[in-house]
Short mmCIF file of C-alpha atoms and ligand atoms in Angstrom, two decimals:
data_model
loop_
_atom_site.label_atom_id
_atom_site.label_comp_id
_atom_site.label_asym_id
_atom_site.label_seq_id
_atom_site.Cartn_x
_atom_site.Cartn_y
_atom_site.Cartn_z
CA UNK A 15 7.50 -4.18 -15.62
CA UNK A 16 5.02 -6.09 -18.07
CA UNK A 17 2.56 -3.89 -19.83
CA UNK A 18 0.87 -7.07 -21.08
CA UNK A 19 -2.14 -7.49 -18.73
CA UNK A 20 -2.83 -11.18 -20.15
CA UNK A 21 -2.73 -12.08 -16.42
CA UNK A 22 -5.85 -13.76 -14.88
CA UNK A 23 -6.52 -15.02 -11.58
CA UNK A 24 -6.73 -18.57 -12.89
CA UNK A 25 -3.26 -18.28 -14.60
CA UNK A 26 -1.64 -17.00 -11.43
CA UNK A 27 -3.08 -19.56 -9.16
CA UNK A 28 -2.20 -22.31 -11.72
CA UNK A 29 1.39 -21.02 -12.00
CA UNK A 30 1.88 -20.77 -8.35
CA UNK A 31 0.70 -24.24 -7.74
CA UNK A 32 2.90 -25.70 -10.38
CA UNK A 33 5.86 -23.84 -9.61
CA UNK A 34 5.95 -24.28 -5.59
CA UNK A 35 5.10 -20.60 -4.93
CA UNK A 36 1.71 -21.19 -3.27
CA UNK A 37 -0.47 -24.35 -2.57
CA UNK A 38 -4.13 -24.67 -1.53
CA UNK A 39 -4.11 -25.11 2.38
CA UNK A 40 -4.47 -28.70 3.81
CA UNK A 41 -4.88 -29.80 0.25
CA UNK A 42 -4.71 -33.58 0.96
CA UNK A 43 -7.96 -33.54 2.94
CA UNK A 44 -9.55 -31.68 0.52
CA UNK A 45 -8.34 -28.28 1.40
CA UNK A 46 -9.49 -25.59 3.95
CA UNK A 47 -11.57 -22.88 2.46
CA UNK A 48 -9.30 -19.62 1.91
CA UNK A 49 -5.98 -20.84 3.49
CA UNK A 50 -3.00 -21.19 1.54
CA UNK A 51 0.45 -22.51 2.17
CA UNK A 52 3.52 -20.97 0.53
CA UNK A 53 5.98 -23.33 -1.18
CA UNK A 54 9.74 -23.29 -1.54
CA UNK A 55 9.74 -20.44 -4.25
CA UNK A 56 6.64 -18.54 -2.50
CA UNK A 57 8.30 -18.42 1.02
CA UNK A 58 11.30 -17.23 -0.33
CA UNK A 59 9.67 -14.16 -2.31
CA UNK A 60 7.37 -13.27 0.32
CA UNK A 61 10.12 -13.31 3.14
CA UNK A 62 12.11 -10.95 0.59
CA UNK A 63 8.82 -8.62 0.05
CA UNK A 64 8.72 -8.44 3.91
CA UNK A 65 12.78 -7.44 3.96
CA UNK A 66 12.36 -4.97 1.25
CA UNK A 67 9.49 -3.14 3.49
CA UNK A 68 11.22 -3.46 6.74
CA UNK A 69 14.55 -1.96 5.11
CA UNK A 70 12.60 0.97 3.80
CA UNK A 71 10.09 1.53 6.65
CA UNK A 72 12.52 0.82 9.71
CA UNK A 73 16.32 0.30 8.54
CA UNK A 74 16.24 3.08 6.40
CA UNK A 75 13.64 5.51 8.02
CA UNK A 76 15.10 7.80 10.86
CA UNK A 77 13.52 7.39 14.38
CA UNK A 78 11.32 4.20 13.33
CA UNK A 79 11.82 1.33 15.40
CA UNK A 80 10.49 -2.63 15.16
CA UNK A 81 8.31 -4.91 17.49
CA UNK A 82 6.99 -8.45 17.44
CA UNK A 83 4.23 -8.47 19.62
CA UNK A 84 2.30 -11.24 20.99
CA UNK A 85 -0.80 -12.47 18.48
CA UNK A 86 -2.72 -13.37 21.55
CA UNK A 87 -3.42 -10.17 23.63
CA UNK A 88 -5.54 -9.12 26.85
CA UNK A 89 -8.99 -9.14 25.46
CA UNK A 90 -9.40 -5.58 27.10
CA UNK A 91 -7.11 -4.11 24.29
CA UNK A 92 -10.10 -5.14 21.75
CA UNK A 93 -12.48 -3.30 24.07
CA UNK A 94 -10.47 -0.24 24.15
CA UNK A 95 -9.86 -0.52 20.47
CA UNK A 96 -13.57 -0.58 19.76
CA UNK A 97 -12.96 -4.21 17.88
CA UNK A 98 -15.28 -6.26 20.31
CA UNK A 99 -18.22 -3.81 19.38
CA UNK A 100 -17.47 -2.66 16.10
CA UNK A 101 -15.42 -4.71 13.95
CA UNK A 102 -18.18 -5.88 11.98
CA UNK A 103 -19.35 -6.39 8.42
CA UNK A 104 -23.10 -6.27 7.54
CA UNK A 105 -24.03 -9.82 6.69
CA UNK A 106 -27.15 -11.01 4.52
CA UNK A 107 -28.14 -14.62 4.27
CA UNK A 108 -29.74 -16.06 0.80
CA UNK A 109 -32.87 -17.81 2.26
CA UNK A 110 -33.02 -20.15 -0.95
CA UNK A 111 -29.45 -21.24 -1.17
CA UNK A 112 -28.21 -20.42 2.16
CA UNK A 113 -24.96 -18.58 1.09
CA UNK A 114 -23.72 -15.63 3.05
CA UNK A 115 -23.02 -12.41 1.50
CA UNK A 116 -21.55 -8.99 2.46
CA UNK A 117 -24.27 -6.16 1.67
CA UNK A 118 -21.89 -3.79 0.67
CA UNK A 119 -20.01 -6.00 -1.86
CA UNK A 120 -23.40 -6.98 -3.13
CA UNK A 121 -24.09 -3.34 -3.92
CA UNK A 122 -20.64 -2.90 -5.19
CA UNK A 123 -20.89 -5.65 -7.56
CA UNK A 124 -24.55 -4.82 -8.78
CA UNK A 125 -23.49 -1.16 -9.43
CA UNK A 126 -20.37 -2.08 -11.02
CA UNK A 127 -18.31 0.18 -8.61
CA UNK A 128 -20.76 3.17 -9.52
CA UNK A 129 -22.56 3.16 -5.67
CA UNK A 130 -20.04 3.46 -3.07
CA UNK A 131 -21.72 1.58 0.11
CA UNK A 132 -18.94 2.62 2.48
CA UNK A 133 -21.00 5.94 2.83
CA UNK A 134 -24.18 4.23 3.50
CA UNK A 135 -26.22 3.08 6.55
CA UNK A 136 -27.24 -0.92 6.93
CA UNK A 137 -31.04 0.58 6.31
CA UNK A 138 -29.76 2.46 3.25
CA UNK A 139 -27.93 -0.69 2.16
CA UNK A 140 -31.04 -2.76 2.68
CA UNK A 141 -33.22 -0.38 0.72
CA UNK A 142 -30.98 -0.26 -2.24
CA UNK A 143 -30.80 -4.09 -2.47
CA UNK A 144 -34.66 -4.07 -2.29
CA UNK A 145 -35.33 -1.33 -4.72
CA UNK A 146 -32.68 -2.54 -7.30
CA UNK A 147 -33.79 -6.13 -7.00
CA UNK A 148 -30.27 -7.35 -6.20
CA UNK A 149 -30.30 -10.92 -6.77
CA UNK A 150 -28.08 -13.63 -4.83
CA UNK A 151 -25.02 -13.99 -7.07
CA UNK A 152 -24.74 -18.00 -6.18
CA UNK A 153 -28.48 -18.96 -6.90
CA UNK A 154 -29.59 -15.92 -8.75
CA UNK A 155 -32.68 -15.88 -6.56
CA UNK A 156 -34.06 -12.88 -4.68
CA UNK A 157 -34.90 -13.82 -0.87
CA UNK A 158 -32.83 -12.16 1.56
CA UNK A 159 -32.65 -12.08 5.49
CA UNK A 160 -32.05 -8.60 6.82
CA UNK A 161 -28.80 -7.20 7.50
CA UNK A 162 -27.17 -8.47 10.55
CA UNK A 163 -23.84 -7.07 11.81
CA UNK A 164 -21.04 -10.03 12.03
CA UNK A 165 -17.97 -9.72 14.34
CA UNK A 166 -14.96 -10.41 12.32
CA UNK A 167 -12.73 -11.38 15.22
CA UNK A 168 -12.04 -15.08 16.01
CA UNK A 169 -12.53 -16.30 19.60
CA UNK A 170 -10.74 -18.86 21.28
CA UNK A 171 -10.24 -19.47 24.88
CA UNK A 172 -7.70 -19.67 27.50
CA UNK A 173 -7.68 -21.71 30.72
CA UNK A 174 -6.23 -24.91 32.09
CA UNK A 175 -9.60 -26.42 33.15
CA UNK A 176 -12.79 -26.74 31.20
CA UNK A 177 -14.58 -24.63 33.76
CA UNK A 178 -12.46 -21.81 33.89
CA UNK A 179 -11.92 -20.57 30.22
CA UNK A 180 -11.18 -16.91 29.39
CA UNK A 181 -12.43 -15.76 26.19
CA UNK A 182 -9.47 -14.16 24.18
CA UNK A 183 -9.06 -13.40 20.46
CA UNK A 184 -6.56 -14.15 17.44
CA UNK A 185 -5.75 -10.67 16.96
CA UNK A 186 -7.57 -8.96 13.88
CA UNK A 187 -4.78 -6.49 13.16
CA UNK A 188 -1.28 -5.92 14.23
CA UNK A 189 -1.59 -2.03 15.04
CA UNK A 190 -2.77 -2.66 18.55
CA UNK A 191 0.67 -4.22 19.43
CA UNK A 192 2.47 -1.13 18.31
CA UNK A 193 -0.07 1.12 20.34
CA UNK A 194 0.43 -0.82 23.63
CA UNK A 195 4.13 -0.73 23.62
CA UNK A 196 4.21 2.95 22.69
CA UNK A 197 5.78 3.79 26.08
CA UNK A 198 8.01 0.70 26.39
CA UNK A 199 9.43 1.70 22.69
CA UNK A 200 9.83 5.15 23.72
CA UNK A 201 11.48 4.96 27.05
CA UNK A 202 13.90 2.10 25.88
CA UNK A 203 15.03 3.78 22.66
CA UNK A 204 14.84 7.45 24.15
CA UNK A 205 12.87 8.21 20.88
CA UNK A 206 11.66 12.02 20.80
CA UNK A 207 8.15 12.47 19.12
CA UNK A 208 7.91 12.04 16.35
CA UNK A 209 8.91 8.73 15.83
CA UNK A 210 7.70 5.35 14.45
CA UNK A 211 6.89 1.75 15.56
CA UNK A 212 6.60 -1.03 12.86
CA UNK A 213 5.75 -4.58 12.94
CA UNK A 214 5.24 -7.49 10.56
CA UNK A 215 2.92 -10.28 11.58
CA UNK A 216 -0.15 -12.64 11.46
CA UNK A 217 -3.89 -11.09 11.60
CA UNK A 218 -6.78 -13.27 11.56
CA UNK A 219 -10.34 -12.25 10.25
CA UNK A 220 -13.24 -14.46 10.25
CA UNK A 221 -14.09 -12.77 6.52
CA UNK A 222 -17.80 -13.23 5.14
CA UNK A 223 -16.68 -13.25 1.78
CA UNK A 224 -13.00 -14.18 1.59
CA UNK A 225 -11.62 -15.14 -1.96
CA UNK A 226 -9.86 -13.86 -4.98
CA UNK A 227 -6.68 -16.40 -4.07
CA UNK A 228 -4.56 -14.58 -1.44
CA UNK A 229 -6.41 -11.15 -1.75
CA UNK A 230 -8.64 -11.66 1.09
CA UNK A 231 -8.15 -14.57 3.29
CA UNK A 232 -8.85 -15.44 6.83
CA UNK A 233 -5.26 -15.51 7.92
CA UNK A 234 -2.71 -13.41 6.63
CA UNK A 235 0.32 -11.18 7.33
CA UNK A 236 0.30 -7.23 7.81
CA UNK A 237 3.25 -4.83 7.69
CA UNK A 238 2.19 -1.73 9.76
CA UNK A 239 3.99 1.30 10.74
CA UNK A 240 2.48 3.80 13.26
CA UNK A 241 3.92 7.31 13.35
CA UNK A 242 3.45 9.21 16.48
CA UNK A 243 3.47 12.87 16.17
CA UNK A 244 2.03 16.04 17.78
CA UNK A 245 -1.30 17.24 16.76
CA UNK A 246 -1.07 20.05 14.16
CA UNK A 247 1.77 18.13 12.48
CA UNK A 248 -0.49 15.16 11.73
CA UNK A 249 -1.55 16.19 8.61
CA UNK A 250 1.85 17.03 7.12
CA UNK A 251 2.75 13.48 8.01
CA UNK A 252 -0.17 11.83 6.37
CA UNK A 253 0.77 13.48 3.26
CA UNK A 254 4.34 12.21 3.68
CA UNK A 255 3.30 8.77 4.35
CA UNK A 256 0.96 8.74 1.39
CA UNK A 257 3.96 9.34 -0.64
CA UNK A 258 6.27 7.09 1.06
CA UNK A 259 3.49 4.15 0.39
CA UNK A 260 3.36 5.16 -3.02
CA UNK A 261 7.25 5.32 -3.96
CA UNK A 262 7.81 1.98 -2.23
CA UNK A 263 5.29 0.28 -4.57
CA UNK A 264 6.97 2.32 -7.61
CA UNK A 265 10.64 1.24 -6.20
CA UNK A 266 9.35 -2.49 -6.23
CA UNK A 267 8.71 -2.09 -9.90
CA UNK A 268 4.98 -1.26 -10.10
CA UNK A 269 3.78 0.88 -13.29
CA UNK A 270 2.09 4.09 -11.90
CA UNK A 271 -0.85 3.41 -14.17
CA UNK A 272 -1.79 0.32 -12.07
CA UNK A 273 -2.05 2.46 -9.18
CA UNK A 274 -4.29 5.06 -7.93
CA UNK A 275 -5.24 6.85 -4.40
CA UNK A 276 -8.83 6.42 -3.01
CA UNK A 277 -10.05 8.63 -0.45
CA UNK A 278 -12.41 7.21 2.10
CA UNK A 279 -15.81 8.75 1.58
CA UNK A 280 -17.09 7.69 5.13
CA UNK A 281 -14.40 8.51 7.76
CA UNK A 282 -14.20 6.14 10.75
CA UNK A 283 -15.27 7.95 13.83
CA UNK A 284 -11.60 8.39 15.02
CA UNK A 285 -10.15 9.12 11.66
CA UNK A 286 -9.43 12.78 10.42
CA UNK A 287 -8.06 11.67 7.12
CA UNK A 288 -7.66 8.31 5.30
CA UNK A 289 -7.08 6.81 1.76
CA UNK A 290 -6.00 3.70 0.24
CA UNK A 291 -3.90 2.81 -2.61
CA UNK A 292 -5.59 0.69 -4.94
CA UNK A 293 -3.97 -1.58 -7.39
CA UNK A 294 -5.35 -2.87 -10.74
CA UNK A 295 -5.62 -6.62 -9.80
CA UNK A 296 -6.66 -9.10 -12.12
CA UNK A 297 -10.18 -8.66 -10.94
CA UNK A 298 -10.19 -4.94 -10.91
CA UNK A 299 -9.34 -1.92 -8.64
CA UNK A 300 -9.11 -2.99 -5.07
CA UNK A 301 -7.72 -2.01 -1.95
CA UNK A 302 -3.69 -2.59 -1.71
CA UNK A 303 -2.97 -0.60 1.32
CA UNK A 304 -4.55 2.09 3.93
CA UNK A 305 -3.16 5.27 5.21
CA UNK A 306 -5.14 6.90 8.17
CA UNK A 307 -4.68 9.66 10.32
CA UNK A 308 -6.03 8.16 13.44
CA UNK A 309 -5.86 11.35 15.62
CA UNK A 310 -5.00 10.48 19.43
CA UNK A 311 -7.76 8.20 19.35
CA UNK A 312 -6.05 4.71 20.22
CA UNK A 313 -3.65 5.97 22.62
CA UNK A 314 -6.53 7.86 24.52
CA UNK A 315 -8.56 4.77 24.59
CA UNK A 316 -5.71 2.77 25.86
CA UNK A 317 -4.97 5.19 28.67
CA UNK A 318 -8.86 5.05 29.57
CA UNK A 319 -9.00 1.47 29.50
CA UNK A 320 -5.68 0.45 30.95
CA UNK A 321 -5.60 3.30 33.52
CA UNK A 322 -1.78 3.82 32.22
CA UNK A 323 -0.95 7.14 31.27
CA UNK A 324 0.07 7.38 27.77
CA UNK A 325 1.15 11.10 28.12
CA UNK A 326 4.13 11.85 26.18
CA UNK A 327 6.47 14.98 27.92
CA UNK A 328 8.40 16.87 25.63
CA UNK A 329 11.78 16.92 26.82
CA UNK A 330 12.45 20.45 25.32
CA UNK A 331 9.43 22.47 26.31
CA UNK A 332 7.94 20.13 29.22
CA UNK A 333 4.49 20.10 27.01
CA UNK A 334 2.60 17.17 27.87
CA UNK A 335 0.17 15.15 25.30
CA UNK A 336 -0.99 12.29 23.85
CA UNK A 337 0.44 11.97 20.35
CA UNK A 338 -1.41 11.51 17.26
CA UNK A 339 -0.83 8.39 15.03
CA UNK A 340 -0.60 8.18 11.14
CA UNK A 341 -0.96 4.70 10.33
CA UNK A 342 0.35 2.93 7.17
CA UNK A 343 -0.77 -0.61 6.72
CA UNK A 344 -0.39 -2.97 3.98
CA UNK A 345 -0.94 -6.89 3.78
CA UNK A 346 1.99 -8.67 3.09
CA UNK A 347 0.17 -11.51 1.00
CA UNK A 348 -2.18 -8.66 -0.72
CA UNK A 349 1.11 -7.25 -1.84
CA UNK A 350 2.59 -10.50 -3.04
CA UNK A 351 -0.34 -10.98 -5.04
CA UNK A 352 0.04 -7.53 -6.72
CA UNK A 353 3.70 -8.06 -7.10
CA UNK A 354 2.69 -11.51 -8.67
CA UNK A 355 0.32 -10.06 -11.04
CA UNK A 356 2.37 -6.91 -12.11
CA UNK A 357 5.63 -9.23 -12.82
CA UNK A 358 3.43 -11.91 -14.82
CA UNK A 359 3.83 -11.79 -18.78
CA UNK A 360 3.32 -14.23 -21.53
CA UNK A 361 5.76 -13.03 -24.08
CA UNK A 362 5.42 -14.17 -27.67
CA UNK A 363 9.11 -14.39 -29.06
CA UNK A 364 10.74 -14.27 -32.33
CA UNK A 365 9.85 -17.38 -34.16
CA UNK A 366 6.39 -17.64 -32.26
CA UNK A 367 7.38 -19.40 -29.04
CA UNK A 368 5.52 -18.26 -25.94
CA UNK A 369 7.32 -17.94 -22.66
CA UNK A 370 5.64 -17.27 -19.33
CA UNK A 371 8.08 -14.85 -17.37
CA UNK A 372 8.03 -12.98 -14.03
CA UNK A 373 9.76 -9.73 -14.34
CA UNK A 374 10.18 -9.45 -10.57
CA UNK A 375 12.48 -6.84 -9.02
CA UNK A 376 15.67 -9.21 -8.35
CA UNK A 377 15.32 -8.27 -4.76
CA UNK A 378 12.00 -9.84 -4.61
CA UNK A 379 12.95 -12.79 -6.70
CA UNK A 380 13.26 -16.14 -4.72
CA UNK A 381 16.56 -17.14 -6.26
CA UNK A 382 18.98 -14.39 -7.47
CA UNK A 383 20.83 -16.69 -9.71
CA UNK A 384 20.45 -20.15 -11.34
CA UNK A 385 23.58 -22.21 -11.89
CA UNK A 386 23.27 -24.77 -15.04
CA UNK A 387 25.73 -26.62 -16.47
CA UNK A 388 25.38 -26.96 -20.30
CA UNK A 389 25.76 -30.69 -20.09
CA UNK A 390 25.88 -33.10 -17.27
CA UNK A 391 29.45 -33.70 -17.33
CA UNK A 392 30.07 -30.09 -16.27
CA UNK A 393 28.17 -30.78 -13.10
CA UNK A 394 31.24 -30.91 -10.78
CA UNK A 395 32.24 -27.50 -11.89
CA UNK A 396 28.82 -25.96 -11.73
CA UNK A 397 28.20 -27.55 -8.22
CA UNK A 398 31.32 -25.43 -7.27
CA UNK A 399 30.22 -22.32 -8.64
CA UNK A 400 26.64 -23.32 -6.85
CA UNK A 401 28.30 -23.92 -3.59
CA UNK A 402 30.31 -20.63 -3.77
CA UNK A 403 27.31 -18.33 -4.74
CA UNK A 404 24.94 -19.99 -2.37
CA UNK A 405 27.15 -18.56 0.72
CA UNK A 406 25.88 -15.17 -0.73
CA UNK A 407 22.77 -15.43 -2.40
CA UNK A 408 19.70 -17.85 -2.87
CA UNK A 409 21.01 -19.70 -5.67
CA UNK A 410 19.06 -22.46 -7.62
CA UNK A 411 21.10 -25.59 -9.40
CA UNK A 412 19.20 -27.36 -12.21
CA UNK A 413 20.88 -29.89 -14.61
CA UNK A 414 17.77 -31.58 -15.94
CA UNK A 415 16.37 -31.17 -19.35
CA UNK A 416 17.53 -28.90 -22.18
CA UNK A 417 19.32 -25.67 -21.38
CA UNK A 418 16.06 -23.95 -23.38
CA UNK A 419 13.72 -25.62 -20.98
CA UNK A 420 15.80 -24.87 -17.80
CA UNK A 421 15.81 -21.20 -18.94
CA UNK A 422 12.06 -21.26 -18.92
CA UNK A 423 11.69 -22.77 -15.62
CA UNK A 424 13.68 -20.11 -14.04
CA UNK A 425 11.75 -17.48 -16.25
CA UNK A 426 8.39 -18.70 -14.68
CA UNK A 427 9.79 -18.10 -11.18
CA UNK A 428 11.40 -14.50 -11.96
CA UNK A 429 14.98 -15.90 -11.47
CA UNK A 430 16.44 -12.82 -12.94
CA UNK A 431 20.12 -14.18 -13.87
CA UNK A 432 20.92 -17.78 -15.25
CA UNK A 433 24.82 -18.63 -15.26
CA UNK A 434 25.33 -21.37 -17.64
CA UNK A 435 28.63 -23.45 -17.04
CA UNK A 436 30.07 -24.58 -20.63
CA UNK A 437 33.51 -25.72 -22.17
CA UNK A 438 34.84 -22.01 -22.16
CA UNK A 439 34.46 -22.15 -18.33
CA UNK A 440 37.08 -24.86 -18.21
CA UNK A 441 39.34 -22.53 -20.23
CA UNK A 442 38.98 -19.12 -18.79
CA UNK A 443 36.79 -19.41 -15.94
CA UNK A 444 33.92 -17.35 -17.11
CA UNK A 445 30.21 -18.34 -17.23
CA UNK A 446 27.70 -17.23 -19.70
CA UNK A 447 25.01 -14.83 -17.61
CA UNK A 448 21.84 -14.63 -19.11
CA UNK A 449 19.36 -11.81 -18.48
CA UNK A 450 15.80 -12.75 -17.77
CA UNK A 451 14.12 -9.55 -19.30
CA UNK A 452 16.18 -8.99 -22.24
CA UNK A 453 17.66 -12.52 -22.67
CA UNK A 454 20.95 -11.12 -23.43
CA UNK A 455 24.05 -12.98 -22.43
CA UNK A 456 27.45 -11.88 -21.37
CA UNK A 457 30.36 -13.59 -19.93
CA UNK A 458 31.59 -13.01 -16.39
CA UNK A 459 34.20 -14.49 -13.77
CA UNK A 460 33.01 -15.86 -10.55
CA UNK A 461 34.46 -12.42 -8.80
CA UNK A 462 32.54 -10.24 -11.45
CA UNK A 463 29.36 -12.36 -10.98
CA UNK A 464 29.29 -11.75 -7.39
CA UNK A 465 30.01 -8.00 -7.82
CA UNK A 466 27.33 -7.84 -10.49
CA UNK A 467 24.68 -10.03 -8.44
CA UNK A 468 25.32 -7.99 -5.42
CA UNK A 469 24.85 -4.63 -7.16
CA UNK A 470 21.61 -5.78 -9.21
CA UNK A 471 20.01 -7.67 -6.28
CA UNK A 472 19.77 -4.87 -3.80
CA UNK A 473 16.39 -2.89 -3.11
CA UNK A 474 17.18 0.80 -2.77
P1 ATP B 22 -10.60 -4.57 3.15
O1 ATP B 22 -11.39 -3.24 2.95
O2 ATP B 22 -9.99 -4.98 1.82
O3 ATP B 22 -11.18 -5.67 3.83
P2 ATP B 22 -9.58 -3.24 5.39
O4 ATP B 22 -9.89 -1.61 5.16
O5 ATP B 22 -10.38 -3.99 5.99
O6 ATP B 22 -9.51 -3.94 4.02
P3 ATP B 22 -7.48 -2.77 6.76
O7 ATP B 22 -7.93 -3.11 8.11
O8 ATP B 22 -7.29 -1.26 6.78
O9 ATP B 22 -7.94 -3.37 5.67
O10 ATP B 22 -6.02 -3.49 6.74
C1 ATP B 22 -4.85 -3.42 6.33
C2 ATP B 22 -4.39 -3.82 4.94
O11 ATP B 22 -4.26 -5.38 5.46
C3 ATP B 22 -5.29 -3.92 3.77
O12 ATP B 22 -4.97 -2.70 3.04
C4 ATP B 22 -5.03 -5.16 2.91
O13 ATP B 22 -3.78 -5.01 2.46
C5 ATP B 22 -4.55 -6.23 4.21
N1 ATP B 22 -5.81 -6.82 4.52
C6 ATP B 22 -6.74 -6.51 5.42
N2 ATP B 22 -7.70 -7.55 5.51
C7 ATP B 22 -7.13 -8.69 4.42
C8 ATP B 22 -7.52 -10.16 4.55
N3 ATP B 22 -8.64 -10.51 5.03
N4 ATP B 22 -6.75 -11.05 3.59
C9 ATP B 22 -5.52 -10.34 3.28
N5 ATP B 22 -5.18 -9.15 3.33
C10 ATP B 22 -5.74 -8.31 3.99
#
């Protein structure tokens, strides 16, 4: 993939908007802060990312099963998980310009990443901000409120009359849907521990400082895999999932130089081991995904709060225990941003022309091929090719403008192959197949092209 790191967030946002990848949410009403809509190209890419993940972590994973749990859950779930009391961020308001900030983010930015606020208490963070005279990044003044904790869960209410409303929450993570279904999945699949439950779905967080395009939004999708195992084997599986998470990224086309592990300095009270994989985003190294050894905390808490036993009975030795959980969690949108930024290149060609190209893994690209008639009078033959290929692959069709311009348009959305129908097609039934990355061309018949594309677009 591209070594060239000419990519900036501005360039990505602009390409995404102009090429139908991602649009600002509710744009015609002036937008709605930090919401984004995926366009015709973006929805295909994101679906392909989710498919690749599901293939790797469910389809090809022995003893892993999928669920699709409800977004709205009984609010006791969030009491049990600890979210109602402790899913908070340390917020500070600037008394001058009224902007709101996270104390930890202020410290990280001020120290240029040298101080890690994760290991600090609220009092220590306040002291640091005072001592180092950390000013408001919006107005430059130094006039802060103290730190107050702010719960990130979105509340809503459920009830058919105004008087009779129950407070419920939009889920802030998908993981609880896997935990509450642990016994349902185990019973119906007859799975034996160790086994996994995976889910892809929306999560919502009232983030204090969202931003950086789709890196941190208030509504996003998570891809989570929980591995239920016996205490004593947990660390071994933790190491395994660290590697699986890394390998998945490498297989998607990431360069290892743009990825690194980062152990958590301050472990959550229930966690035994935890780390992130960070990616070198355009704004710097930031979390892409997390891997956590969550011990038996989640299932024990659900047992306590629901009154239902979460005990697993081992059919071989009849031992009874609450399994440990190793969690792997990655945001689909955050991964999409990483994929886009890794793939982006402004390439100077011989002769000095510059082309923008997305070197996407073909499995991720929205269109696997584009069919282009060399001239408009070849459109009937080209449309036939398009119709046949569309039964098997997402295939684009474009007859507008010079062939060079059409190649560039496909390069910009990462279409790996352009199939040009020309006059030779009428004679021998072959088309020119142009490779996005090398720009080399070969000729293939329809059957050959189908075989070729099938092989190239697979995610293995
Ligand atoms: P961060 O420290 O960036 O807030 P986190 O540690 O709270 O993230 P987790 O709760 O572990 O994140 O969530 C798992 C994954 O979900 C993250 O690694 C990230 O990929 C994604 N994610 C979390 N919050 C957001 C968000 N607000 N917008 C987009 N993706 C997110």
